[in-house]
Amino acid sequence: MTGTDIALPPVVDATTWEHRLQALRAREKAATRELDAIAAERRRLPMVEMPDYTLEGSDGPVRLADVFEGKSQLIVYNHMWFTGKEWQCPGCTGFTSQYTRLEFLDNYDARFVVVTQGPIEEALAYRQRVGNRMAWYSTANSPFGSDVGAPPDGGFAVNVFLRHGDTVYRTWYTAGRGTEQLSHSFALIDLLPYGRQEEWQDSPAGWPQSPTYSRWATSENIAALYGPLTHTDGPAS
């Protein structure tokens, strides 16, 4: 599709545009209120006590309770890992590459980390290669990943935990498209007139559309953009 034959939204006068925008805004506001109600229900969920897991960190074995580093709340992104692969899941690699400034969670008594099934040495090497800034832990020698929906050679997940003393409780879990709410990438792309440009989306006739995932950055792309060989402020710390 060239610049001369690309499909365009219809052109209308400013009054008509404002009317259509306000009609859409009413639906957007209703969705915002529904998300508020969902968050309120999430705060009312019960929780389940977790065993005393031991993970592997950059400094060796660490109890799950100590992964909190003194905080009471913990968000864990369970990163997909495939044994022997140089480049891991591009979706997980791209998702976690968004998080470069997480210090604001300190004000909420919370921490956000990555946990993967990969051996800790390989996981930390991959983290360095793709320029990731988050703290990584390995559950390769622990059933933790399998117990929270992210088994070996399995999918990704987000889990949230609450610590009371040395006891850890699981409070929330999601996977698949449930993780989109934690990403700014799709939120920005969905604002664009052409959206994600993926075949499954409901778009007007003539809108550019491509196979699902085809526009996503590869892990190699992410490493080239953010990895230590090109990153201006030094390697991941």
Coordinates of C-alpha atoms in Angstrom, one line a residue:
M1 CA 0.0 0.0 0.0
T2 CA 1.5 3.3 -1.1
G3 CA 1.0 6.8 0.1
T4 CA -1.4 7.5 -2.8
D5 CA -3.7 4.5 -2.3
I6 CA -3.7 4.1 1.5
A7 CA -7.2 4.0 3.1
L8 CA -8.1 7.1 5.1
P9 CA -10.8 7.9 7.7
P10 CA -13.6 10.0 6.2
V11 CA -13.1 13.8 6.3
V12 CA -15.9 15.7 8.1
D13 CA -16.5 19.2 9.5
A14 CA -15.3 20.0 13.0
T15 CA -18.9 19.9 14.5
T16 CA -19.5 16.4 13.2
W17 CA -16.0 15.2 14.4
E18 CA -16.7 16.6 17.9
H19 CA -20.1 14.9 18.0
R20 CA -18.5 11.5 17.1
L21 CA -15.6 12.1 19.5
Q22 CA -18.0 12.8 22.4
A23 CA -20.0 9.7 21.7
L24 CA -16.8 7.7 21.9
R25 CA -15.8 9.5 25.0
A26 CA -18.9 8.4 26.8
R27 CA -17.9 4.7 26.1
E28 CA -14.3 5.4 27.2
K29 CA -15.5 6.9 30.5
A30 CA -17.8 4.0 31.1
A31 CA -14.8 1.6 30.5
T32 CA -12.7 3.7 33.0
R33 CA -15.4 3.4 35.6
E34 CA -15.7 -0.4 35.0
L35 CA -11.9 -0.7 35.4
D36 CA -12.2 1.2 38.7
A37 CA -14.9 -1.3 39.8
I38 CA -12.7 -4.2 38.7
A39 CA -9.7 -2.8 40.7
A40 CA -12.0 -2.4 43.7
E41 CA -13.0 -6.0 43.4
R42 CA -9.3 -7.0 43.1
R43 CA -8.6 -5.3 46.4
R44 CA -11.3 -7.5 48.0
L45 CA -10.0 -10.8 46.7
P46 CA -9.0 -13.4 49.3
M47 CA -5.4 -14.8 49.2
V48 CA -3.6 -18.1 49.5
E49 CA -0.6 -18.8 51.7
M50 CA 2.5 -19.9 49.7
P51 CA 5.2 -22.4 50.7
D52 CA 8.7 -21.1 51.7
Y53 CA 10.2 -21.2 48.2
T54 CA 13.9 -20.7 47.6
L55 CA 14.8 -19.0 44.3
E56 CA 18.2 -18.2 42.8
G57 CA 19.3 -14.5 42.5
S58 CA 22.4 -12.7 41.3
D59 CA 23.9 -13.3 44.7
G60 CA 22.8 -16.9 45.2
P61 CA 19.8 -18.6 46.8
V62 CA 17.1 -16.3 48.2
R63 CA 13.9 -17.1 50.0
L64 CA 10.7 -15.8 48.3
A65 CA 10.0 -13.7 51.4
D66 CA 13.4 -12.0 50.9
V67 CA 12.8 -11.2 47.2
F68 CA 10.5 -8.5 48.6
E69 CA 13.6 -6.7 49.9
G70 CA 11.7 -5.4 52.9
K71 CA 8.6 -4.4 50.9
S72 CA 5.2 -5.8 51.7
Q73 CA 4.0 -6.2 48.1
L74 CA 5.6 -7.9 45.1
I75 CA 4.7 -8.1 41.4
V76 CA 6.4 -11.0 39.5
Y77 CA 6.6 -11.3 35.8
N78 CA 7.2 -14.9 34.9
H79 CA 9.3 -14.7 31.7
M80 CA 9.0 -17.6 29.2
W81 CA 12.3 -19.5 28.9
F82 CA 13.2 -22.2 26.3
T83 CA 16.3 -24.3 27.1
G84 CA 19.2 -23.8 24.7
K85 CA 17.8 -20.9 22.9
E86 CA 20.0 -17.8 22.3
W87 CA 17.0 -15.5 22.0
Q88 CA 14.0 -16.0 24.3
C89 CA 10.4 -15.1 23.8
P90 CA 10.2 -11.8 21.9
G91 CA 6.8 -11.0 23.6
C92 CA 8.3 -11.3 27.1
T93 CA 11.5 -9.6 26.0
G94 CA 9.6 -6.7 24.6
F95 CA 7.1 -6.5 27.5
T96 CA 9.8 -6.3 30.2
S97 CA 12.0 -3.9 28.1
Q98 CA 9.3 -1.2 28.9
Y99 CA 10.2 -1.1 32.6
T100 CA 13.2 1.1 33.1
R101 CA 12.1 3.3 36.0
L102 CA 10.4 1.3 38.8
E103 CA 11.5 3.4 41.8
F104 CA 8.0 4.9 42.0
L105 CA 6.8 1.6 43.5
D106 CA 8.9 2.4 46.6
N107 CA 6.2 4.9 47.6
Y108 CA 3.6 2.1 47.5
D109 CA 5.7 -0.4 49.5
A110 CA 6.1 -2.6 46.4
R111 CA 8.6 -4.2 44.1
F112 CA 8.5 -5.6 40.5
V113 CA 10.8 -8.4 39.4
V114 CA 11.3 -11.0 36.7
V115 CA 11.3 -14.7 37.5
T116 CA 12.2 -17.3 34.8
Q117 CA 12.8 -21.0 34.5
G118 CA 16.2 -20.4 33.0
P119 CA 19.4 -21.2 35.1
I120 CA 20.3 -18.0 36.9
E121 CA 23.7 -17.6 35.0
E122 CA 21.9 -17.9 31.6
A123 CA 19.0 -15.7 32.8
L124 CA 21.4 -12.9 33.9
A125 CA 23.4 -13.1 30.7
Y126 CA 20.2 -12.8 28.7
R127 CA 19.1 -9.8 30.8
Q128 CA 22.4 -8.2 30.0
R129 CA 22.3 -9.0 26.3
V130 CA 18.9 -7.3 25.8
G131 CA 19.5 -4.4 28.2
N132 CA 16.9 -5.3 30.7
R133 CA 16.9 -3.1 33.9
M134 CA 14.7 -5.3 36.2
A135 CA 16.0 -7.6 38.9
W136 CA 15.9 -11.3 37.7
Y137 CA 15.5 -14.5 39.6
S138 CA 15.5 -18.2 38.6
T139 CA 13.1 -20.8 39.6
A140 CA 15.0 -23.6 37.8
N141 CA 15.6 -25.5 41.0
S142 CA 12.2 -24.7 42.6
P143 CA 8.6 -25.6 41.9
F144 CA 7.7 -22.0 42.3
G145 CA 7.2 -21.3 38.6
S146 CA 5.0 -24.4 38.0
D147 CA 2.9 -23.6 41.1
V148 CA 2.1 -20.1 39.9
G149 CA 1.2 -20.8 36.3
A150 CA 4.6 -20.6 34.6
P151 CA 6.0 -24.2 34.3
P152 CA 9.2 -25.1 32.4
D153 CA 8.8 -24.5 28.6
G154 CA 5.4 -23.0 29.4
G155 CA 3.8 -19.6 29.1
F156 CA 4.3 -16.3 30.8
A157 CA 2.3 -14.9 33.7
V158 CA 2.0 -12.1 36.1
N159 CA 1.5 -12.9 39.8
V160 CA 1.1 -10.6 42.8
F161 CA 2.1 -11.4 46.3
L162 CA 1.7 -9.9 49.8
R163 CA 4.2 -10.5 52.6
H164 CA 3.2 -10.4 56.3
G165 CA 6.4 -11.1 58.3
D166 CA 8.0 -14.1 56.7
T167 CA 4.8 -15.5 55.3
V168 CA 4.0 -14.8 51.6
Y169 CA 0.5 -14.9 50.2
R170 CA -0.6 -15.0 46.5
T171 CA -3.2 -12.4 45.8
W172 CA -3.7 -12.1 42.0
Y173 CA -2.7 -13.8 38.8
T174 CA -3.2 -13.3 35.1
A175 CA -1.7 -14.6 31.8
G176 CA -2.3 -14.1 28.0
R177 CA -3.9 -10.8 27.1
G178 CA -4.6 -10.2 30.8
T179 CA -1.1 -8.7 30.9
E180 CA -1.9 -6.0 28.4
Q181 CA -3.2 -3.7 31.1
L182 CA 0.4 -3.6 32.5
S183 CA 1.8 -2.4 29.2
H184 CA 2.0 1.1 27.7
S185 CA 2.9 -0.2 24.3
F186 CA -0.6 -1.4 23.2
A187 CA -2.2 1.5 25.0
L188 CA -0.3 3.9 22.7
I189 CA -0.7 1.8 19.6
D190 CA -4.5 1.5 20.1
L191 CA -4.7 5.3 20.0
L192 CA -3.4 5.4 16.4
P193 CA -5.9 5.6 13.5
Y194 CA -4.7 2.3 12.1
G195 CA -4.3 0.6 15.5
R196 CA -2.2 -2.6 15.8
Q197 CA -2.8 -3.4 12.2
E198 CA -3.3 -7.1 13.0
E199 CA -5.6 -9.3 11.0
W200 CA -7.8 -10.3 14.0
Q201 CA -8.8 -6.7 14.8
D202 CA -12.1 -5.1 13.7
S203 CA -11.0 -2.4 11.4
P204 CA -12.6 -0.6 8.4
A205 CA -12.3 -2.0 5.0
G206 CA -8.9 -1.1 3.4
W207 CA -7.1 -0.5 6.7
P208 CA -3.6 -1.9 6.7
Q209 CA -3.5 -5.3 8.4
S210 CA -0.7 -7.9 8.8
P211 CA -0.4 -11.3 10.4
T212 CA -0.6 -11.3 14.2
Y213 CA 2.8 -10.6 15.8
S214 CA 4.4 -9.6 12.5
R215 CA 5.0 -6.0 13.6
W216 CA 6.4 -6.9 17.0
A217 CA 10.0 -6.3 17.6
T218 CA 12.2 -9.4 17.7
S219 CA 14.5 -10.1 20.7
E220 CA 17.4 -9.3 18.4
N221 CA 15.9 -5.9 17.6
I222 CA 15.4 -5.2 21.3
A223 CA 19.0 -6.1 22.1
A224 CA 20.2 -3.9 19.3
L225 CA 18.2 -1.0 20.6
Y226 CA 18.7 -1.4 24.3
G227 CA 21.6 -3.9 24.8
P228 CA 24.9 -3.0 26.4
L229 CA 26.8 -2.6 23.1
T230 CA 24.6 0.3 22.1
H231 CA 23.1 1.6 25.3
T232 CA 24.6 5.0 26.2
D233 CA 24.4 4.9 29.9
G234 CA 26.2 1.6 30.4
P235 CA 25.2 -2.1 30.9
A236 CA 22.2 -3.2 32.9
S237 CA 22.9 -2.9 36.6

